[in-house]
């Protein structure tokens, strides 16, 4: 049996960074080079830079007008003008012209009366009025920039103005990324992966993050899971890189050779950081250069870059570590955490009323889409057991704070039409981002009750009244005035594989027949609909294999059926159509948007409602399949049912 790696000791990320920095000699590792000033943006000076020339190099006019000798103007007063002869007493100048000999002031053109051979003025000037004197901005030999200064666009202008055309800077940090794994397919080949294969993408995530640090990045072709091949790849990368990153080879698996290779070439400093995700990170050195083993799961890999590589590379570059914008956010849901290690939780964040609300997203280390959906993240300290609903927490943002005001925060039932609306809203003249958290219809009502969403999607059927949503609003949102807008009538049914191999005809087919079912989460309107029909048929939960297995979206249910993880699941027709699956109809239902009246005049909600009422949206919803739009965009009232 092949030996597996073990985590000898996990340490905080900050301690891992300090360990790496103490093992590196920046002065020895990072060399200097001379480059043209006009190509030096974001580079770091390796020495103090002094001005070669003054700026300006001569006394110059700061305004358009006439250069004068100030003492000749002292007697000028309103009603008692002074006349100055052109050529002898005054000379016309434009901004930037050298000041003529004997002159020490400039009178603006709008303050003179031009009388042909002379001018008249009614107010005096004073010495050096509207004149840029020699060295006013820069004096030759003065220090312009110190060492370890990051060059800005303004610095380039100052350096060129001072006659500096070349400067000594530190070389850019060079990183090589080495993907590993027998299952990894090069993305450049545009492959379609089979079972057991994955498309390599972490290198390009790192490339984008590296660009933010202004370093030179290179990725090589994926290396197979063989120790000799990895040893050869890392050895080659060490020849011309300051930092070598091995991707997907840092865990405790038997085929992860990163630690062995690092030990053979140099030393392992850290194997395991006390951060989730990101725990499997390996840090080492070889030939005075930094070695990092990054986890294969994409979110873990990003944490490795952000918490380990970014601070070390910033130090090597002589730059400050980039800081994200931060806001205080109220948590929409209780989020427990395991004590003993810091946990990074990704959040959907938007403004609801006068405060920012954060909804925790899925926490799996392999879910890169949680980063595309998140507006920020929070760090739960190692000594904490989590965050309670309603707690205010600090959140680091992925974008500008002002962008949160353009977020439409939805919590509630999942529907494919929300993706359609999200795309159309981003394509509008005033783009809005629809952030949807799939918590089920009941979860949406709870979010509205706690003022943690602008609106909620719901399709709750009440068997007693035959109505949708309103009986639940009366019960769970007492005293809260809401407006209910219909989005669509949709078709619910059983999503089954192509050809319906199990011969499912209805809910009765699920009882004790060996059919493997996949359910929706408790509180979802689809779950409530299923339970209604289950009870009506006389079946019980224990009669249905898979009743307790839960998914949070219709597309997740469909994906389970497509991959064979389930024989069927209850969901909307549009999800079955999207994955080319078959569909056994069960019921029609009304999917509404529930909007608190306090938000009805919010410009984001107005934009949403206006969009829903367009013919473009109604046509697009119909084309998805499994939807009807006779009520779309209309305000609902109790008792309407399906219209």
mmCIF file of C-alpha atoms in Angstrom, residues 26 30-40 42-50 145-151 159 164-172 317:
data_model
loop_
_atom_site.group_PDB
_atom_site.id
_atom_site.type_symbol
_atom_site.label_atom_id
_atom_site.label_comp_id
_atom_site.label_asym_id
_atom_site.label_seq_id
_atom_site.Cartn_x
_atom_site.Cartn_y
_atom_site.Cartn_z
ATOM 1 C CA UNK A 26 14.991 39.249 -0.354
ATOM 2 C CA UNK A 30 15.351 39.818 -5.983
ATOM 3 C CA UNK A 31 17.813 41.549 -8.304
ATOM 4 C CA UNK A 32 17.735 45.069 -9.707
ATOM 5 C CA UNK A 33 17.561 46.368 -13.254
ATOM 6 C CA UNK A 34 17.576 49.732 -15.017
ATOM 7 C CA UNK A 35 14.501 50.508 -17.115
ATOM 8 C CA UNK A 36 13.099 53.553 -18.960
ATOM 9 C CA UNK A 37 10.962 55.797 -16.762
ATOM 10 C CA UNK A 38 8.048 55.728 -19.181
ATOM 11 C CA UNK A 39 7.865 51.933 -18.737
ATOM 12 C CA UNK A 40 8.149 51.985 -14.927
ATOM 13 C CA UNK A 42 3.961 49.971 -10.693
ATOM 14 C CA UNK A 43 7.640 49.086 -10.466
ATOM 15 C CA UNK A 44 9.508 49.551 -7.168
ATOM 16 C CA UNK A 45 12.518 51.854 -6.861
ATOM 17 C CA UNK A 46 15.769 50.210 -5.729
ATOM 18 C CA UNK A 47 17.420 53.476 -4.686
ATOM 19 C CA UNK A 48 16.563 57.097 -3.917
ATOM 20 C CA UNK A 49 16.010 59.201 -7.035
ATOM 21 C CA UNK A 50 17.181 62.844 -7.170
ATOM 22 C CA UNK A 145 11.371 59.427 -4.573
ATOM 23 C CA UNK A 146 12.835 57.175 -1.867
ATOM 24 C CA UNK A 147 13.773 53.539 -2.326
ATOM 25 C CA UNK A 148 11.022 50.896 -2.145
ATOM 26 C CA UNK A 149 8.535 53.324 -3.644
ATOM 27 C CA UNK A 150 5.922 51.995 -6.082
ATOM 28 C CA UNK A 151 5.862 54.144 -9.215
ATOM 29 C CA UNK A 159 10.552 62.074 -13.069
ATOM 30 C CA UNK A 164 15.161 61.530 -15.305
ATOM 31 C CA UNK A 165 14.826 59.050 -18.164
ATOM 32 C CA UNK A 166 16.036 55.781 -16.627
ATOM 33 C CA UNK A 167 15.732 54.446 -13.080
ATOM 34 C CA UNK A 168 16.963 51.484 -11.056
ATOM 35 C CA UNK A 169 14.121 49.210 -9.933
ATOM 36 C CA UNK A 170 13.691 45.735 -8.485
ATOM 37 C CA UNK A 171 12.940 43.082 -11.042
ATOM 38 C CA UNK A 172 9.399 41.791 -11.237
ATOM 39 C CA UNK A 317 8.149 43.045 -4.324
#
